[in-house]
Structures are given as structure tokens and as C-alpha cells.
Amino acid sequence: MDNQPWAANAQQLYRTTVLEASSRTTFWGPTSNFGGNPSDLHSGEKQPGSNAPRPTLNQSSVQRRNGLDRNVLDLDPNVKSHLFDIYLKHIQPFFPVISSYSIQAYPPTPLLEAVICAVAAKHRLAIASWRDLEYTRRFIQEQISQMFSLRAKYEPKIQTVQALVIACARFEILNKDYTDFLNVAITMALMCKMAQDLKLDESLRANEDTDDTKFRRQLWKSCMFMDVLKAATYGHAPNLHQDYWIGLDRSLLRRRETGALSPSDIAFDDFVALACHLERIIRSLYITQRSETSKLLGQITSIFHLLDRCQKLVSSHLHLYDHDTSRALQMYVHNNRLLIVLGVKLSELGEGPAVSELKGIMEQQRELVVHEAIQTLSWLDGELTHSPFTEMGFILYFVSRALLVVVSQLNTLGTTSAQSSPLVSKLLEATESGRSFSDKLLELNRWGVEWYQAHTIRGILGRINVESRAPVEDESQQVPQEVEPNFDELSMDNMWATEDWEALVESCGFDAWIFPNFESTL
């Protein structure tokens, strides 16, 4: 095969887009499209011994781009069936965006099929070729670009909302490189607009409990969950607003009491409840104009009250969940408390008896935040790398926030005379746990959420003061010092060769709420 033009072109293009040789080359290599792999799922219309010339890489892309119907997903049926099976078994249970009812009532469109295949292809158990993944990504980007075309008619559809909410979970499906984050925000806004125009929120207040009402309610909650999580991740205001108790409507509570919900459904409801609480935190403490001190104190008290209720709600269901689900939910609670502490720190409270009482409460909360951050990082292990919550990037956001707390506290204790040795030891163990977790993410050799967050973690570790760092025997394992990035050299051509990612993360203003304001917070 090495003598074939298509193989040489594909191998050259493949090497320029991958950091280094991947352990999944067997499944993701360019030759797997043509039966060169024993695990190849393609039907292989042309036999290897056929005299017909093999299509080149450029010819294949031209045929797909200029086909009779550009809106048809051109994937091998065997590959598509395998990827759908991966999605329904390993992703759908904890992120219920589609269901057996929705597939029948709202048949999947090519865009929804492409998104499902692309997300499933990123899963560690998927057998899919690199060509299939790249073609699917280009297909998704072209379909979404057509929606924003000036000539395109705005047509909100259930299937489009399903596709967009799934795609936003893996931003690499929408983006061309790691500097292109605008697509996620725009796509998220379109998804929320369609969800509102389709009146999915009315399903929360519906008296009947039909299959369609259940599905619409679940889809609305999925939009709420994803919108709030991405708003917190990228530092912009949420598009949707929902009252906390409407998110946990009475019908759902009754179904819990009667046992009508499975543990996975209850877990997703708990995630939505925490997302509603996070949305309240964002709107009250970060994106609104500062109100009067008395009103602000009332909002902070209400937020803490809701946090306690969320924590009790999650704790009452932990016995129903598996190991990874229970830890992911507790990480969410820890992250919400951290954002409350940071938001109050940035608020101008003024003076008064009530303010003095609140400051005393915040001192206790700060200590609790540090211990919860240490606990979050202590839960990182090899199994968590392959959990569904890591696969979709949900908990990686919480890990980076917890590591920021640990590094800030470690720098503070490392430069003062009154050090607490047990606490410093726990902080150092937490940083080592974070470093080990980032190494495991990089070992996956997958561009996307894992690659981005692994380098974000390394950038945070690079902020540790020299005197606070634990001794490292191997110099190659030390976190490099931050270097001012040269933005003239950052382009798609050398995006994989960039060595200044840690500095780029901070210089570009990512995590705008946390990075500039976290120094000396705790």
C-alpha cells in the first residue's frame, strides 16, 4: 500500500495533524478505510485485488463536497451502526438527550447523525478511522455554517437542538483549533434560541406526563445543564434562566418517590439542580450590576441556603450511584461553593453588623473550600480518566478550579513563617495528583477537551512558587516556567508544535473570572 498515491498523501497529512504516535494508530490510522486493519468495519466496496484505481485523498474529498446531495452523511453503514451503539451504551445513559421515543417521533437528521457519530468516535472504545472523524467534523461545521448563512431560513427543529447540545459538549467538533472558541458561544446561543422558540420549557409546567412531555422536559434540562456549564467555563452570561424549583418540578419529585426514575435519571436531575444553582450564582455575583448592600446580603444568604439544599439532595442519593457519578456530583457541589466565595470576595459589601457577620461566615467557607479542593484532587485516578464524565469533559472544569485553590493556598503558606505542615503536605499531594492526572490525559493523545484541560492544569502548576514546590528527582518532569507567547507564530500550520500553551491560556484571558482575581483570595 505504501506505493499507492492515496496512502502516501494520507500518511503525510495524518502525521502533520497528530502530536506523536498514538496508541490508537491501529484503529485511527489512514489505512483503516481500505481494509488494511483486521478491526476495520468498512464494508469495502472495492476489493484489494481489483484493477480499478483507488481514489486519492483529494478525489475522495471532492466527491463528498460536490456530491449529488451535500446534506447526506456519507459514512459506511457498519461504521455508523458501531458508533451509534457506542453512543447509546456509554454516553446516552448519563446525558439523556435522545431516547427511543425521540428516534421514532423525531427521526434523526443528517446533522444529528453526524454529531452522534463524531462524539462516539472520540470515545476510547470506538473503532473508527481518522478519515471518518475528519469527514464527520467537516460535515458538522458545514451544516452549522449553513444555519448562519444570510440566505438560510430560520427553522427551529427538535433534532437541531439535540444535535447542538451534544456537539457543544465536545468543542473540538465545532472548532478548527484551540484558539477558536467563538463558535461554541454562537452555537450555544442558537441552541438556546431554538429551545425557547420550540417552547420546551412549557413541559416543566405540563400537568400530563405523556412520552412527548417527558422527552421535551429532558431535552430542556439538557439545554439548561449545557448552557450553564459552558457559560461558567468560557466566562459569559447564561442564555437561559430557570427558577431552581422549576428545574426540580413536583412531578419529578413524585416520580422519584414512586420509583419511576432510574438511578441515572436521578443523577441527571441532580446535575440539573446544581446547574440551576450555578446559574443563580453567576447572575447574582458576577454578571449583574452591584445592588444595595442589604439586597446583596439577601442574595448571598439565599445562594448559601440553596447550596445546602443541593448538598443534602445529592447526599441523599449517593447510595444509588456508582463510584464515578457520586464523585462527579460532589465535585460540582465543591465548585459551586468556590464560585460563591470568589463572588463574595469581589463584591463591595460596605460596612455594618450584617456585613461583619457575613465576613465571619466567609472565613469558615474559605477554609472549607480549601479542604474540598484537596478532596476533589485526591479523587483523580486512572479510572476517572475513562469515566463518561471525563469523556464529555464535564468534570475537567471542576478539576482546574480546584487546582487553582490549592496552588494559591500553597503559595500563601510557602511564603509565610506560620506554616501548617500537615496542610502543606496535603496541598503538595494534591498538586502531584493534578500533575499525574494531566499526564494521563495527555497519554490519550486526543486533541480536544482532554488536551486543552491537561495543558491548562500544567499552566496552573507553573504558578507554584519555587520555594513551595515539592522536590522532583527527574528534571524532565518539572513544570516549565511560563514564557511570554509569540502570537505571530501561532497559526493552524504549527498549532500542534506550540510550546507556550500555558502562557497562552492566561494571556488570552481564558477563565476570566478566576485567573485575574484569584491571587491572595484565600
C-alpha positions as CSV (number, residue, x, y, z in Angstrom):
1,M,0.0,0.0,0.0
2,D,2.9,2.3,0.5
3,N,3.3,2.6,-3.3
4,Q,-0.2,4.0,-3.6
5,P,-0.6,7.8,-4.0
6,W,-3.6,8.0,-1.7
7,A,-1.7,6.2,1.1
8,A,1.3,8.5,0.9
9,N,-0.8,11.6,0.9
10,A,-2.9,10.3,3.8
11,Q,0.1,9.3,5.9
12,Q,1.7,12.7,5.3
13,L,-1.4,14.6,6.3
14,Y,-2.0,12.3,9.3
15,R,1.5,12.9,10.7
16,T,1.1,16.7,10.4
17,T,-2.1,16.7,12.5
18,V,-1.1,14.4,15.4
19,L,1.3,15.3,18.2
20,E,3.1,12.0,18.3
21,A,2.4,8.3,17.5
22,S,-0.8,7.3,19.2
23,S,-1.6,4.0,20.8
24,R,-4.8,4.0,18.8
25,T,-3.0,4.2,15.5
26,T,-4.3,0.7,14.8
27,F,-7.8,2.0,14.8
28,W,-7.3,5.6,13.7
29,G,-4.6,5.2,11.0
30,P,-5.3,6.3,7.5
31,T,-5.2,2.8,6.0
32,S,-8.2,1.6,8.1
33,N,-10.6,2.9,5.4
34,F,-9.5,0.4,2.9
35,G,-9.3,-2.9,4.8
36,G,-5.7,-2.6,6.0
37,N,-6.8,-3.2,9.6
38,P,-8.1,-6.5,10.9
39,S,-10.6,-4.5,13.0
40,D,-11.7,-2.4,10.1
41,L,-15.5,-2.1,10.0
42,H,-15.8,-0.7,6.5
43,S,-17.7,-2.9,4.0
44,G,-15.0,-2.3,1.4
45,E,-16.8,-1.9,-1.9
46,K,-13.6,-2.3,-3.9
47,Q,-11.6,-5.5,-3.2
48,P,-7.8,-5.1,-2.7
49,G,-7.2,-7.2,-5.8
50,S,-9.5,-5.1,-8.0
51,N,-7.9,-3.5,-11.1
52,A,-10.0,-0.3,-10.5
53,P,-7.8,2.6,-9.4
54,R,-8.1,3.6,-5.8
55,P,-9.4,7.1,-5.2
56,T,-6.8,9.6,-3.8
57,L,-7.4,11.6,-0.7
58,N,-8.2,14.8,-2.7
59,Q,-10.5,12.9,-5.1
60,S,-12.5,11.5,-2.1
61,S,-12.9,14.9,-0.5
62,V,-14.0,16.4,-3.8
63,Q,-16.6,13.7,-4.4
64,R,-18.0,14.2,-0.9
65,R,-18.0,18.0,-1.3
66,N,-19.5,18.0,-4.8
67,G,-21.8,15.1,-4.4
68,L,-25.4,15.0,-5.6
69,D,-26.7,15.7,-2.0
70,R,-24.3,17.6,0.3
71,N,-26.8,17.1,3.2
72,V,-26.4,13.3,3.3
73,L,-23.9,11.8,5.7
74,D,-21.7,9.6,3.7
75,L,-20.5,7.0,6.2
76,D,-20.2,3.3,5.9
77,P,-23.3,1.6,7.4
78,N,-21.2,-0.7,9.5
79,V,-19.2,2.3,11.0
80,K,-22.3,4.3,11.6
81,S,-24.0,1.3,13.4
82,H,-21.0,0.8,15.6
83,L,-20.7,4.4,16.6
84,F,-24.4,4.6,17.3
85,D,-24.0,1.6,19.5
86,I,-21.1,3.2,21.4
87,Y,-23.1,6.4,22.0
88,L,-26.3,4.6,23.2
89,K,-24.3,2.3,25.6
90,H,-21.7,4.6,27.0
91,I,-22.9,8.3,26.6
92,Q,-26.7,8.3,26.5
93,P,-27.3,6.9,30.0
94,F,-25.7,9.8,31.8
95,F,-26.5,12.5,29.2
96,P,-30.1,11.6,28.0
97,V,-30.6,13.9,25.0
98,I,-32.1,11.3,22.7
99,S,-34.4,8.4,23.5
100,S,-36.1,5.5,21.8
101,Y,-39.2,7.7,21.7
102,S,-37.4,10.7,20.1
103,I,-35.8,8.5,17.4
104,Q,-39.3,7.4,16.3
105,A,-41.2,10.7,16.8
106,Y,-38.3,12.9,15.6
107,P,-36.2,10.8,13.1
108,P,-32.5,11.8,13.3
109,T,-31.4,14.3,10.7
110,P,-28.0,14.1,9.0
111,L,-26.7,16.7,11.3
112,L,-27.8,14.8,14.4
113,E,-26.4,11.5,13.0
114,A,-23.1,13.2,12.3
115,V,-22.9,14.7,15.8
116,I,-23.6,11.3,17.4
117,C,-21.0,9.6,15.3
118,A,-18.4,12.3,15.9
119,V,-18.9,12.2,19.7
120,A,-18.9,8.4,19.8
121,A,-15.8,8.3,17.6
122,K,-13.9,10.2,20.3
123,H,-14.8,7.5,22.9
124,R,-11.9,5.2,23.9
125,L,-13.8,2.1,22.8
126,A,-14.7,3.3,19.4
127,I,-13.3,1.7,16.2
128,A,-13.3,4.5,13.7
129,S,-10.8,5.7,11.1
130,W,-9.2,9.1,11.2
131,R,-10.8,9.8,7.7
132,D,-14.3,9.2,9.1
133,L,-13.8,11.5,12.0
134,E,-12.4,14.3,9.9
135,Y,-15.1,14.0,7.3
136,T,-17.8,14.0,10.0
137,R,-16.3,17.1,11.6
138,R,-16.2,18.9,8.3
139,F,-19.8,17.8,7.6
140,I,-20.9,19.2,11.0
141,Q,-19.1,22.5,10.5
142,E,-20.6,22.9,7.1
143,Q,-24.1,22.2,8.3
144,I,-23.9,24.7,11.1
145,S,-22.3,27.3,8.8
146,Q,-25.4,27.0,6.5
147,M,-27.6,27.8,9.5
148,F,-25.9,31.1,10.0
149,S,-25.9,31.9,6.3
150,L,-27.8,35.1,5.3
151,R,-29.8,33.1,2.8
152,A,-30.7,30.3,5.2
153,K,-34.3,30.3,6.6
154,Y,-34.5,30.0,10.4
155,E,-36.3,26.7,11.1
156,P,-36.1,25.6,14.8
157,K,-36.3,21.8,15.0
158,I,-36.1,19.3,17.8
159,Q,-33.4,17.4,16.0
160,T,-31.3,20.5,15.6
161,V,-31.5,21.3,19.3
162,Q,-30.5,17.7,20.1
163,A,-27.5,17.9,17.7
164,L,-26.3,21.3,19.0
165,V,-26.5,20.4,22.7
166,I,-24.5,17.2,22.1
167,A,-21.9,19.0,19.9
168,C,-21.3,21.7,22.5
169,A,-20.1,19.1,24.9
170,R,-17.1,18.4,22.7
171,F,-15.9,21.8,21.5
172,E,-13.3,20.2,19.1
173,I,-16.2,19.1,16.9
174,L,-17.2,22.7,16.3
175,N,-13.7,24.4,16.3
176,K,-10.9,24.3,13.9
177,D,-8.2,24.8,16.5
178,Y,-7.8,25.6,20.2
179,T,-7.9,29.4,19.7
180,D,-11.4,29.3,18.0
181,F,-13.8,29.4,21.0
182,L,-16.3,31.8,19.4
183,N,-18.1,29.0,17.6
184,V,-19.1,27.4,20.9
185,A,-20.7,30.6,22.2
186,I,-22.5,31.3,19.0
187,T,-23.7,27.7,18.6
188,M,-24.8,27.7,22.2
189,A,-26.9,30.9,21.7
190,L,-28.6,29.4,18.6
191,M,-29.4,26.2,20.5
192,C,-31.0,28.2,23.4
193,K,-32.9,30.4,21.0
194,M,-34.4,27.3,19.3
195,A,-35.2,25.7,22.6
196,Q,-37.1,28.7,23.7
197,D,-38.9,29.1,20.3
198,L,-40.0,25.4,20.5
199,K,-41.3,26.2,24.0
200,L,-39.6,23.3,25.6
201,D,-39.7,24.9,29.0
202,E,-43.5,24.6,29.0
203,S,-43.1,20.8,29.5
204,L,-41.9,21.6,33.1
205,R,-45.3,23.0,33.9
206,A,-47.4,20.5,32.0
207,N,-50.0,18.5,34.0
208,E,-50.0,15.5,31.8
209,D,-47.0,13.1,31.7
210,T,-47.0,11.8,28.1
211,D,-44.0,10.5,26.3
212,D,-43.6,13.7,24.3
213,T,-43.8,15.8,27.5
214,K,-41.2,13.6,29.2
215,F,-38.9,13.9,26.2
216,R,-39.3,17.7,25.9
217,R,-38.7,18.1,29.6
218,Q,-35.5,16.1,29.4
219,L,-34.3,18.0,26.4
220,W,-34.9,21.3,28.1
221,K,-33.0,20.2,31.2
222,S,-30.1,19.1,28.9
223,C,-30.0,22.6,27.3
224,M,-30.1,24.2,30.8
225,F,-27.2,22.0,32.0
226,M,-25.0,22.6,29.0
227,D,-25.7,26.3,28.8
228,V,-24.7,27.0,32.4
229,L,-21.7,24.8,32.3
230,K,-20.3,26.4,29.1
231,A,-21.2,29.9,30.5
232,A,-19.1,29.2,33.6
233,T,-16.3,27.7,31.5
234,Y,-15.9,30.5,29.0
235,G,-16.9,33.4,31.2
236,H,-20.1,34.7,29.6
237,A,-23.7,35.1,30.8
238,P,-26.0,32.1,30.5
239,N,-28.6,32.3,27.7
240,L,-31.4,30.6,29.7
241,H,-32.9,31.4,33.0
242,Q,-34.9,29.0,35.0
243,D,-36.1,29.1,38.6
244,Y,-34.4,26.5,40.8
245,W,-37.5,24.8,42.0
246,I,-39.0,24.7,38.5
247,G,-35.9,22.8,37.5
248,L,-36.9,20.3,40.2
249,D,-40.6,20.3,39.5
250,R,-43.0,18.5,41.6
251,S,-43.9,15.8,39.1
252,L,-40.2,14.7,39.1
253,L,-40.2,14.6,42.8
254,R,-43.3,12.4,42.8
255,R,-41.8,10.1,40.2
256,R,-38.7,9.7,42.5
257,E,-40.9,8.8,45.4
258,T,-42.8,6.2,43.4
259,G,-39.6,4.7,41.9
260,A,-40.4,5.7,38.4
261,L,-37.0,7.1,37.8
262,S,-33.8,5.0,37.3
263,P,-30.6,6.0,39.2
264,S,-29.1,7.5,36.0
265,D,-32.2,9.7,35.6
266,I,-32.0,10.8,39.3
267,A,-28.3,11.6,38.8
268,F,-29.0,13.7,35.8
269,D,-31.7,15.6,37.8
270,D,-29.2,16.3,40.5
271,F,-26.8,17.7,37.9
272,V,-29.5,19.9,36.5
273,A,-30.3,21.1,40.1
274,L,-26.7,22.0,40.6
275,A,-26.6,23.7,37.2
276,C,-29.7,25.8,38.2
277,H,-27.8,26.8,41.4
278,L,-24.7,27.7,39.4
279,E,-26.8,29.9,37.1
280,R,-28.1,31.7,40.2
281,I,-24.5,32.2,41.4
282,I,-23.4,33.6,38.0
283,R,-26.3,36.0,37.7
284,S,-26.2,37.3,41.3
285,L,-22.5,37.7,41.9
286,Y,-20.8,38.0,38.5
287,I,-22.7,39.5,35.6
288,T,-25.2,41.9,37.3
289,Q,-24.6,45.4,38.5
290,R,-23.8,45.7,42.2
291,S,-27.0,46.3,44.1
292,E,-27.6,47.7,47.6
293,T,-25.7,46.1,50.4
294,S,-28.9,44.8,52.1
295,K,-30.2,43.3,48.8
296,L,-26.8,41.8,48.1
297,L,-26.7,40.2,51.5
298,G,-30.1,38.7,50.9
299,Q,-29.0,37.2,47.6
300,I,-25.8,35.7,49.2
301,T,-27.8,34.2,52.0
302,S,-30.3,32.7,49.6
303,I,-27.5,31.3,47.5
304,F,-25.9,29.6,50.5
305,H,-29.3,28.3,51.5
306,L,-29.8,26.7,48.1
307,L,-26.2,25.3,48.2
308,D,-27.1,23.5,51.5
309,R,-30.3,22.1,50.0
310,C,-28.4,20.9,46.9
311,Q,-25.7,19.2,49.0
312,K,-28.4,17.5,51.1
313,L,-30.2,16.4,47.9
314,V,-27.0,14.9,46.4
315,S,-26.0,13.3,49.7
316,S,-29.4,11.6,50.0
317,H,-28.9,9.9,46.6
318,L,-25.2,8.9,46.8
319,H,-26.1,5.3,47.7
320,L,-27.8,5.0,44.3
321,Y,-24.9,6.0,42.2
322,D,-21.7,4.3,41.1
323,H,-18.2,5.5,42.1
324,D,-17.7,8.0,39.3
325,T,-21.2,9.5,39.4
326,S,-21.1,10.2,43.2
327,R,-17.6,11.8,42.9
328,A,-18.7,14.0,39.9
329,L,-21.7,15.3,41.8
330,Q,-19.7,16.1,44.8
331,M,-17.1,17.9,42.7
332,Y,-20.0,20.0,41.3
333,V,-21.0,21.0,44.8
334,H,-17.4,21.9,45.7
335,N,-17.1,24.1,42.6
336,N,-20.3,26.0,43.3
337,R,-19.1,26.8,46.8
338,L,-15.8,28.0,45.4
339,L,-17.6,30.4,43.0
340,I,-19.7,31.7,45.8
341,V,-16.6,32.5,47.9
342,L,-14.9,34.2,44.9
343,G,-18.0,36.2,44.0
344,V,-18.4,37.5,47.6
345,K,-14.7,38.4,47.6
346,L,-15.2,40.6,44.6
347,S,-18.4,42.2,45.9
348,E,-18.4,45.6,47.6
349,L,-20.3,44.9,50.8
350,G,-19.6,48.1,52.7
351,E,-19.8,48.1,56.5
352,G,-22.3,47.2,59.1
353,P,-23.2,44.4,61.6
354,A,-24.7,42.2,58.9
355,V,-21.6,42.6,56.8
356,S,-19.3,41.7,59.8
357,E,-21.4,38.6,60.4
358,L,-21.1,37.6,56.8
359,K,-17.4,38.1,56.8
360,G,-17.1,35.7,59.7
361,I,-19.1,33.1,57.8
362,M,-16.9,33.6,54.7
363,E,-13.8,32.8,56.7
364,Q,-15.2,29.4,57.6
365,Q,-16.3,28.9,54.0
366,R,-12.8,29.7,52.7
367,E,-11.3,27.0,54.9
368,L,-13.9,24.6,53.7
369,V,-13.2,25.5,50.1
370,V,-9.5,24.6,50.5
371,H,-10.3,21.2,52.0
372,E,-12.9,20.5,49.4
373,A,-10.4,21.4,46.6
374,I,-7.9,18.9,48.2
375,Q,-10.6,16.3,48.3
376,T,-11.5,16.9,44.6
377,L,-7.9,16.4,43.5
378,S,-7.5,13.3,45.7
379,W,-10.3,11.6,43.8
380,L,-8.3,11.8,40.5
381,D,-7.2,8.4,39.4
382,G,-6.7,6.3,36.3
383,E,-10.3,5.1,36.3
384,L,-11.6,8.6,36.3
385,T,-9.8,9.3,33.1
386,H,-12.0,6.8,31.3
387,S,-15.3,7.8,33.1
388,P,-18.1,9.2,31.0
389,F,-17.9,12.5,32.8
390,T,-14.3,12.9,31.7
391,E,-15.1,11.6,28.2
392,M,-17.5,14.5,27.8
393,G,-15.3,17.0,29.6
394,F,-17.8,17.8,32.4
395,I,-15.6,17.4,35.5
396,L,-12.4,18.7,33.9
397,Y,-13.7,22.2,34.5
398,F,-14.0,21.4,38.2
399,V,-10.5,19.9,38.4
400,S,-8.8,23.1,37.1
401,R,-10.8,25.3,39.5
402,A,-9.8,23.1,42.5
403,L,-6.2,23.1,41.5
404,L,-6.3,26.9,41.4
405,V,-7.3,26.9,45.0
406,V,-4.6,24.5,46.0
407,V,-1.8,26.4,44.2
408,S,-3.0,29.8,45.6
409,Q,-3.1,28.4,49.2
410,L,0.3,26.6,48.7
411,N,1.9,29.9,47.6
412,T,0.5,31.7,50.5
413,L,1.7,29.2,53.1
414,G,5.0,28.8,51.4
415,T,5.9,32.5,51.8
416,T,4.9,32.9,55.5
417,S,6.6,31.8,58.7
418,A,3.5,30.2,60.3
419,Q,3.1,27.1,58.2
420,S,0.9,24.1,58.9
421,S,3.0,21.1,58.0
422,P,0.0,18.6,57.6
423,L,-1.9,21.1,55.5
424,V,1.2,21.8,53.3
425,S,1.7,18.0,52.8
426,K,-1.9,17.6,51.7
427,L,-1.5,20.5,49.3
428,L,1.6,19.1,47.8
429,E,-0.1,15.7,47.4
430,A,-3.0,17.4,45.7
431,T,-0.7,19.1,43.2
432,E,1.0,15.8,42.4
433,S,-2.4,14.2,41.9
434,G,-3.2,17.0,39.5
435,R,0.1,16.6,37.6
436,S,-0.4,12.8,37.4
437,F,-4.0,13.4,36.1
438,S,-2.8,15.8,33.4
439,D,-0.2,13.2,32.3
440,K,-2.9,10.6,31.9
441,L,-5.0,13.0,29.8
442,L,-2.0,13.7,27.5
443,E,-1.4,10.0,27.2
444,L,-4.7,9.7,25.4
445,N,-3.2,11.6,22.5
446,R,-6.6,13.2,21.6
447,W,-7.0,16.7,20.5
448,G,-10.0,18.2,22.3
449,V,-11.3,18.7,25.8
450,E,-8.7,16.4,27.3
451,W,-5.7,18.0,25.6
452,Y,-6.9,21.5,26.4
453,Q,-7.5,20.9,30.1
454,A,-4.3,18.9,30.5
455,H,-2.3,21.9,29.4
456,T,-4.5,24.2,31.4
457,I,-3.6,22.1,34.5
458,R,0.1,22.3,33.6
459,G,-0.3,26.1,33.3
460,I,-1.8,26.3,36.8
461,L,1.0,24.2,38.2
462,G,3.5,26.5,36.6
463,R,2.3,29.3,39.0
464,I,3.7,27.5,42.1
465,N,6.5,29.5,43.7
466,V,9.9,27.8,43.6
467,E,10.1,27.6,47.4
468,S,6.7,25.9,47.6
469,R,7.4,23.2,45.1
470,A,7.9,19.6,46.1
471,P,11.3,18.2,45.1
472,V,11.3,16.4,41.7
473,E,14.0,13.9,41.1
474,D,13.6,13.8,37.3
475,E,14.2,17.3,35.8
476,S,12.1,16.3,32.7
477,Q,9.0,16.1,35.0
478,Q,9.3,19.6,36.3
479,V,6.7,22.1,35.1
480,P,8.3,24.6,32.8
481,Q,8.3,28.3,33.7
482,E,5.7,30.4,31.9
483,V,7.1,32.1,28.7
484,E,5.5,35.1,27.0
485,P,3.9,33.7,23.9
486,N,4.7,34.9,20.4
487,F,1.3,35.2,18.8
488,D,2.8,35.8,15.4
489,E,3.9,32.2,15.3
490,L,0.6,30.8,16.4
491,S,-1.3,29.5,13.4
492,M,-3.1,26.4,12.3
493,D,0.1,25.2,10.5
494,N,2.1,24.9,13.7
495,M,-0.7,24.7,16.2
496,W,0.5,21.2,17.4
497,A,4.1,22.4,17.8
498,T,3.3,25.3,20.1
499,E,5.2,25.1,23.4
500,D,3.7,28.2,25.0
501,W,0.3,26.9,25.7
502,E,0.5,27.5,29.5
503,A,1.3,31.2,28.9
504,L,-1.3,31.4,26.1
505,V,-4.1,30.2,28.4
506,E,-3.5,33.1,30.8
507,S,-2.6,35.8,28.2
508,C,-5.7,35.2,26.1
509,G,-7.9,35.8,29.2
510,F,-9.4,32.3,29.5
511,D,-11.3,31.7,32.7
512,A,-11.7,35.4,33.0
513,W,-13.5,35.3,36.4
514,I,-10.9,33.2,38.1
515,F,-7.4,33.8,36.7
516,P,-7.0,37.5,37.2
517,N,-8.8,37.7,40.6
518,F,-7.7,34.6,42.4
519,E,-4.3,35.8,43.8
520,S,-4.5,36.2,47.6
521,T,-8.2,35.2,47.6
522,L,-8.0,32.6,50.3
